mmCIF file with all atom_site columns, C-alpha atoms in Angstrom:
data_model
loop_
_atom_site.group_PDB
_atom_site.id
_atom_site.type_symbol
_atom_site.label_atom_id
_atom_site.label_alt_id
_atom_site.label_comp_id
_atom_site.label_asym_id
_atom_site.label_entity_id
_atom_site.label_seq_id
_atom_site.pdbx_PDB_ins_code
_atom_site.Cartn_x
_atom_site.Cartn_y
_atom_site.Cartn_z
_atom_site.occupancy
_atom_site.B_iso_or_equiv
_atom_site.pdbx_formal_charge
_atom_site.auth_seq_id
_atom_site.auth_comp_id
_atom_site.auth_asym_id
_atom_site.auth_atom_id
_atom_site.pdbx_PDB_model_num
ATOM 1   C CA . MET A 1 1   ? -23.061 40.222 95.899  1.00 0.00 ? 145 MET A CA 1
ATOM 2   C CA . LYS A 1 2   ? -21.727 40.273 99.361  1.00 0.00 ? 146 LYS A CA 1
ATOM 3   C CA . ARG A 1 3   ? -20.059 37.350 100.470 1.00 0.00 ? 147 ARG A CA 1
ATOM 4   C CA . THR A 1 4   ? -21.021 36.174 104.170 1.00 0.00 ? 148 THR A CA 1
ATOM 5   C CA . TRP A 1 5   ? -18.629 35.667 107.027 1.00 0.00 ? 149 TRP A CA 1
ATOM 6   C CA . LYS A 1 6   ? -18.563 31.856 106.400 1.00 0.00 ? 150 LYS A CA 1
ATOM 7   C CA . GLU A 1 7   ? -17.565 32.482 102.755 1.00 0.00 ? 151 GLU A CA 1
ATOM 8   C CA . LEU A 1 8   ? -14.553 34.911 103.869 1.00 0.00 ? 152 LEU A CA 1
ATOM 9   C CA . VAL A 1 9   ? -13.094 32.666 106.911 1.00 0.00 ? 153 VAL A CA 1
ATOM 10  C CA . SER A 1 10  ? -9.973  30.888 105.053 1.00 0.00 ? 154 SER A CA 1
ATOM 11  C CA . ARG A 1 11  ? -8.288  27.944 106.424 1.00 0.00 ? 155 ARG A CA 1
ATOM 12  C CA . ASP A 1 12  ? -5.112  30.073 105.787 1.00 0.00 ? 156 ASP A CA 1
ATOM 13  C CA . ASP A 1 13  ? -6.135  32.443 108.715 1.00 0.00 ? 157 ASP A CA 1
ATOM 14  C CA . SER A 1 14  ? -3.586  35.451 109.633 1.00 0.00 ? 158 SER A CA 1
ATOM 15  C CA . ILE A 1 15  ? -4.609  35.292 113.158 1.00 0.00 ? 159 ILE A CA 1
ATOM 16  C CA . GLU A 1 16  ? -1.558  33.538 114.767 1.00 0.00 ? 160 GLU A CA 1
ATOM 17  C CA . MET A 1 17  ? 0.754   35.640 112.536 1.00 0.00 ? 161 MET A CA 1
ATOM 18  C CA . ILE A 1 18  ? -0.744  38.664 114.235 1.00 0.00 ? 162 ILE A CA 1
ATOM 19  C CA . ARG A 1 19  ? -0.422  36.929 117.791 1.00 0.00 ? 163 ARG A CA 1
ATOM 20  C CA . GLY A 1 20  ? 3.240   36.412 117.122 1.00 0.00 ? 164 GLY A CA 1
ATOM 21  C CA . TRP A 1 21  ? 3.549   40.317 116.250 1.00 0.00 ? 165 TRP A CA 1
ATOM 22  C CA . ALA A 1 22  ? 1.665   41.087 119.144 1.00 0.00 ? 166 ALA A CA 1
ATOM 23  C CA . HIS A 1 23  ? 3.565   39.022 121.381 1.00 0.00 ? 167 HIS A CA 1
ATOM 24  C CA . LYS A 1 24  ? 6.970   40.332 120.262 1.00 0.00 ? 168 LYS A CA 1
ATOM 25  C CA . ALA A 1 25  ? 5.437   43.957 120.707 1.00 0.00 ? 169 ALA A CA 1
ATOM 26  C CA . LYS A 1 26  ? 4.120   43.307 123.942 1.00 0.00 ? 170 LYS A CA 1
ATOM 27  C CA . ALA A 1 27  ? 0.960   44.438 122.326 1.00 0.00 ? 171 ALA A CA 1
ATOM 28  C CA . THR A 1 28  ? -2.364  43.848 123.752 1.00 0.00 ? 172 THR A CA 1
ATOM 29  C CA . ILE A 1 29  ? -5.156  41.802 121.765 1.00 0.00 ? 173 ILE A CA 1
ATOM 30  C CA . LEU A 1 30  ? -8.710  42.845 122.479 1.00 0.00 ? 174 LEU A CA 1
ATOM 31  C CA . PRO A 1 31  ? -11.571 40.358 122.613 1.00 0.00 ? 175 PRO A CA 1
ATOM 32  C CA . THR A 1 32  ? -14.491 41.028 120.414 1.00 0.00 ? 176 THR A CA 1
ATOM 33  C CA . THR A 1 33  ? -17.862 39.170 120.042 1.00 0.00 ? 177 THR A CA 1
ATOM 34  C CA . ASN A 1 34  ? -18.711 36.479 117.500 1.00 0.00 ? 178 ASN A CA 1
ATOM 35  C CA . ASP A 1 35  ? -21.427 38.595 115.980 1.00 0.00 ? 179 ASP A CA 1
ATOM 36  C CA . ASP A 1 36  ? -19.121 41.627 115.921 1.00 0.00 ? 180 ASP A CA 1
ATOM 37  C CA . GLY A 1 37  ? -16.406 40.010 114.387 1.00 0.00 ? 181 GLY A CA 1
ATOM 38  C CA . CYS A 1 38  ? -18.744 38.777 111.645 1.00 0.00 ? 182 CYS A CA 1
ATOM 39  C CA . ARG A 1 39  ? -20.206 42.355 111.153 1.00 0.00 ? 183 ARG A CA 1
ATOM 40  C CA . ALA A 1 40  ? -16.980 43.464 110.750 1.00 0.00 ? 184 ALA A CA 1
ATOM 41  C CA . LEU A 1 41  ? -15.444 40.710 108.220 1.00 0.00 ? 185 LEU A CA 1
ATOM 42  C CA . GLU A 1 42  ? -18.707 41.200 105.845 1.00 0.00 ? 186 GLU A CA 1
ATOM 43  C CA . ALA A 1 43  ? -18.730 44.786 105.890 1.00 0.00 ? 187 ALA A CA 1
ATOM 44  C CA . LEU A 1 44  ? -14.936 44.421 104.802 1.00 0.00 ? 188 LEU A CA 1
ATOM 45  C CA . GLU A 1 45  ? -15.303 41.778 102.354 1.00 0.00 ? 189 GLU A CA 1
ATOM 46  C CA . VAL A 1 46  ? -11.832 40.365 102.604 1.00 0.00 ? 190 VAL A CA 1
ATOM 47  C CA . THR A 1 47  ? -10.653 36.941 103.486 1.00 0.00 ? 191 THR A CA 1
ATOM 48  C CA . THR A 1 48  ? -9.267  36.051 107.243 1.00 0.00 ? 192 THR A CA 1
ATOM 49  C CA . ARG A 1 49  ? -6.216  35.083 105.079 1.00 0.00 ? 193 ARG A CA 1
ATOM 50  C CA . SER A 1 50  ? -5.555  38.961 105.173 1.00 0.00 ? 194 SER A CA 1
ATOM 51  C CA . PRO A 1 51  ? -4.161  40.506 108.098 1.00 0.00 ? 195 PRO A CA 1
ATOM 52  C CA . LEU A 1 52  ? -6.868  42.782 107.900 1.00 0.00 ? 196 LEU A CA 1
ATOM 53  C CA . GLY A 1 53  ? -9.655  40.430 107.629 1.00 0.00 ? 197 GLY A CA 1
ATOM 54  C CA . ALA A 1 54  ? -8.104  38.412 110.495 1.00 0.00 ? 198 ALA A CA 1
ATOM 55  C CA . LEU A 1 55  ? -8.049  41.537 112.648 1.00 0.00 ? 199 LEU A CA 1
ATOM 56  C CA . ALA A 1 56  ? -11.608 42.327 111.762 1.00 0.00 ? 200 ALA A CA 1
ATOM 57  C CA . PHE A 1 57  ? -12.997 38.848 112.616 1.00 0.00 ? 201 PHE A CA 1
ATOM 58  C CA . HIS A 1 58  ? -10.796 37.811 115.593 1.00 0.00 ? 202 HIS A CA 1
ATOM 59  C CA . THR A 1 59  ? -10.098 41.073 117.489 1.00 0.00 ? 203 THR A CA 1
ATOM 60  C CA . GLY A 1 60  ? -11.624 43.931 119.234 1.00 0.00 ? 204 GLY A CA 1
ATOM 61  C CA . GLY A 1 61  ? -8.317  45.918 118.197 1.00 0.00 ? 205 GLY A CA 1
ATOM 62  C CA . ILE A 1 62  ? -5.011  45.645 119.309 1.00 0.00 ? 206 ILE A CA 1
ATOM 63  C CA . LEU A 1 63  ? -3.095  48.197 121.910 1.00 0.00 ? 207 LEU A CA 1
ATOM 64  C CA . VAL A 1 64  ? 0.428   49.068 121.430 1.00 0.00 ? 208 VAL A CA 1
ATOM 65  C CA . ASP A 1 65  ? 2.608   50.374 124.051 1.00 0.00 ? 209 ASP A CA 1
ATOM 66  C CA . HIS A 1 66  ? -0.151  50.582 126.413 1.00 0.00 ? 210 HIS A CA 1
ATOM 67  C CA . GLY A 1 67  ? -2.916  52.000 124.212 1.00 0.00 ? 211 GLY A CA 1
ATOM 68  C CA . TRP A 1 68  ? -0.107  54.922 122.590 1.00 0.00 ? 212 TRP A CA 1
ATOM 69  C CA . LEU A 1 69  ? -1.287  53.121 119.257 1.00 0.00 ? 213 LEU A CA 1
ATOM 70  C CA . ARG A 1 70  ? -4.690  51.465 118.464 1.00 0.00 ? 214 ARG A CA 1
ATOM 71  C CA . ILE A 1 71  ? -5.043  49.252 116.175 1.00 0.00 ? 215 ILE A CA 1
ATOM 72  C CA . LEU A 1 72  ? -8.456  48.616 114.936 1.00 0.00 ? 216 LEU A CA 1
ATOM 73  C CA . GLY A 1 73  ? -10.739 45.380 114.697 1.00 0.00 ? 217 GLY A CA 1
ATOM 74  C CA . ALA A 1 74  ? -14.377 44.620 115.272 1.00 0.00 ? 218 ALA A CA 1
ATOM 75  C CA . GLY A 1 75  ? -14.725 46.911 118.340 1.00 0.00 ? 219 GLY A CA 1
ATOM 76  C CA . CYS A 1 76  ? -15.017 46.178 122.127 1.00 0.00 ? 220 CYS A CA 1
ATOM 77  C CA . PRO A 1 77  ? -15.856 48.320 125.041 1.00 0.00 ? 221 PRO A CA 1
ATOM 78  C CA . GLN A 1 78  ? -11.811 49.019 125.199 1.00 0.00 ? 222 GLN A CA 1
ATOM 79  C CA . LEU A 1 79  ? -11.597 50.259 121.837 1.00 0.00 ? 223 LEU A CA 1
ATOM 80  C CA . PRO A 1 80  ? -15.174 51.223 120.560 1.00 0.00 ? 224 PRO A CA 1
ATOM 81  C CA . ARG A 1 81  ? -14.124 52.252 117.045 1.00 0.00 ? 225 ARG A CA 1
ATOM 82  C CA . ALA A 1 82  ? -14.100 49.141 114.887 1.00 0.00 ? 226 ALA A CA 1
ATOM 83  C CA . LEU A 1 83  ? -12.611 48.981 111.269 1.00 0.00 ? 227 LEU A CA 1
ATOM 84  C CA . ASP A 1 84  ? -16.057 48.837 109.298 1.00 0.00 ? 228 ASP A CA 1
ATOM 85  C CA . THR A 1 85  ? -17.877 51.606 111.301 1.00 0.00 ? 229 THR A CA 1
ATOM 86  C CA . TRP A 1 86  ? -15.342 54.021 111.871 1.00 0.00 ? 230 TRP A CA 1
ATOM 87  C CA . ASN A 1 87  ? -14.595 53.784 108.099 1.00 0.00 ? 231 ASN A CA 1
ATOM 88  C CA . VAL A 1 88  ? -18.206 54.804 107.276 1.00 0.00 ? 232 VAL A CA 1
ATOM 89  C CA . ILE A 1 89  ? -20.106 58.035 107.482 1.00 0.00 ? 233 ILE A CA 1
ATOM 90  C CA . ASP A 1 90  ? -23.792 57.814 106.588 1.00 0.00 ? 234 ASP A CA 1
ATOM 91  C CA . GLY A 1 91  ? -23.433 55.073 104.472 1.00 0.00 ? 235 GLY A CA 1
ATOM 92  C CA . LYS A 1 92  ? -20.376 56.473 102.459 1.00 0.00 ? 236 LYS A CA 1
ATOM 93  C CA . PRO A 1 93  ? -16.792 55.287 102.617 1.00 0.00 ? 237 PRO A CA 1
ATOM 94  C CA . ARG A 1 94  ? -14.875 57.999 104.892 1.00 0.00 ? 238 ARG A CA 1
ATOM 95  C CA . PHE A 1 95  ? -12.442 58.221 101.908 1.00 0.00 ? 239 PHE A CA 1
ATOM 96  C CA . ASP A 1 96  ? -11.987 56.500 98.692  1.00 0.00 ? 240 ASP A CA 1
ATOM 97  C CA . GLY A 1 97  ? -8.820  53.917 97.941  1.00 0.00 ? 241 GLY A CA 1
ATOM 98  C CA . GLY A 1 98  ? -8.447  53.003 101.659 1.00 0.00 ? 242 GLY A CA 1
ATOM 99  C CA . VAL A 1 99  ? -9.103  52.338 105.109 1.00 0.00 ? 243 VAL A CA 1
ATOM 100 C CA . LEU A 1 100 ? -8.242  53.699 108.195 1.00 0.00 ? 244 LEU A CA 1
ATOM 101 C CA . ILE A 1 101 ? -6.567  51.023 110.192 1.00 0.00 ? 245 ILE A CA 1
ATOM 102 C CA . ALA A 1 102 ? -5.383  52.774 113.485 1.00 0.00 ? 246 ALA A CA 1
ATOM 103 C CA . ASP A 1 103 ? -4.712  56.000 115.610 1.00 0.00 ? 247 ASP A CA 1
ATOM 104 C CA . ASP A 1 104 ? -2.614  57.518 118.037 1.00 0.00 ? 248 ASP A CA 1
ATOM 105 C CA . VAL A 1 105 ? -2.931  59.368 121.082 1.00 0.00 ? 249 VAL A CA 1
ATOM 106 C CA . PHE A 1 106 ? -0.954  62.304 119.184 1.00 0.00 ? 250 PHE A CA 1
ATOM 107 C CA . GLY A 1 107 ? -4.400  62.479 117.270 1.00 0.00 ? 251 GLY A CA 1
ATOM 108 C CA . GLY A 1 108 ? -2.454  60.744 113.927 1.00 0.00 ? 252 GLY A CA 1
ATOM 109 C CA . PHE A 1 109 ? -4.202  58.241 111.626 1.00 0.00 ? 253 PHE A CA 1
ATOM 110 C CA . HIS A 1 110 ? -2.791  55.523 110.060 1.00 0.00 ? 254 HIS A CA 1
ATOM 111 C CA . ALA A 1 111 ? -4.642  54.232 106.820 1.00 0.00 ? 255 ALA A CA 1
ATOM 112 C CA . TRP A 1 112 ? -4.038  51.638 104.669 1.00 0.00 ? 256 TRP A CA 1
ATOM 113 C CA . PHE A 1 113 ? -4.229  51.806 100.769 1.00 0.00 ? 257 PHE A CA 1
ATOM 114 C CA . ARG A 1 114 ? -5.485  49.583 98.195  1.00 0.00 ? 258 ARG A CA 1
ATOM 115 C CA . GLU A 1 115 ? -3.261  51.069 95.105  1.00 0.00 ? 259 GLU A CA 1
ATOM 116 C CA . PRO A 1 116 ? -0.645  51.024 95.880  1.00 0.00 ? 260 PRO A CA 1
ATOM 117 C CA . ARG A 1 117 ? -0.723  48.536 98.915  1.00 0.00 ? 261 ARG A CA 1
ATOM 118 C CA . THR A 1 118 ? 0.850   50.783 101.388 1.00 0.00 ? 262 THR A CA 1
ATOM 119 C CA . VAL A 1 119 ? 0.020   52.183 104.928 1.00 0.00 ? 263 VAL A CA 1
ATOM 120 C CA . HIS A 1 120 ? 0.626   56.162 105.726 1.00 0.00 ? 264 HIS A CA 1
ATOM 121 C CA . TYR A 1 121 ? 0.662   58.207 108.692 1.00 0.00 ? 265 TYR A CA 1
ATOM 122 C CA . LEU A 1 122 ? -1.336  61.537 108.714 1.00 0.00 ? 266 LEU A CA 1
ATOM 123 C CA . ALA A 1 123 ? 0.119   63.432 111.246 1.00 0.00 ? 267 ALA A CA 1
ATOM 124 C CA . PRO A 1 124 ? -1.959  65.885 113.040 1.00 0.00 ? 268 PRO A CA 1
ATOM 125 C CA . ASP A 1 125 ? 0.440   68.892 113.180 1.00 0.00 ? 269 ASP A CA 1
ATOM 126 C CA . THR A 1 126 ? 1.221   69.021 109.661 1.00 0.00 ? 270 THR A CA 1
ATOM 127 C CA . LEU A 1 127 ? -1.650  67.394 108.087 1.00 0.00 ? 271 LEU A CA 1
ATOM 128 C CA . GLU A 1 128 ? 0.752   65.814 105.780 1.00 0.00 ? 272 GLU A CA 1
#
């Protein structure tokens, strides 16, 4: 049974850690609506203790280096792709074992894999 957003919000929320990283990187954290944050968190079924859950619940996404790198959150007008909706096609996961978490202006994608827990980059020029 799926957990509700209320069950996924953690006292040990990672949003302050994310804000610290964003501040050091001079990145922009985009706002999101409560409804979008709740939707994205419930779809991912990850607590806000995880940075992925905190991104989904608290942000519309993050723009690094004026948008050269776009880290997905719950979506917003400035970044309409969201972690949950961008990773589903016709009700099925875009790919097994991971989640697309970011893209860049060159057309590359960054994906987080569950096993092993790593982030990989798909380069558009080599498709590797």
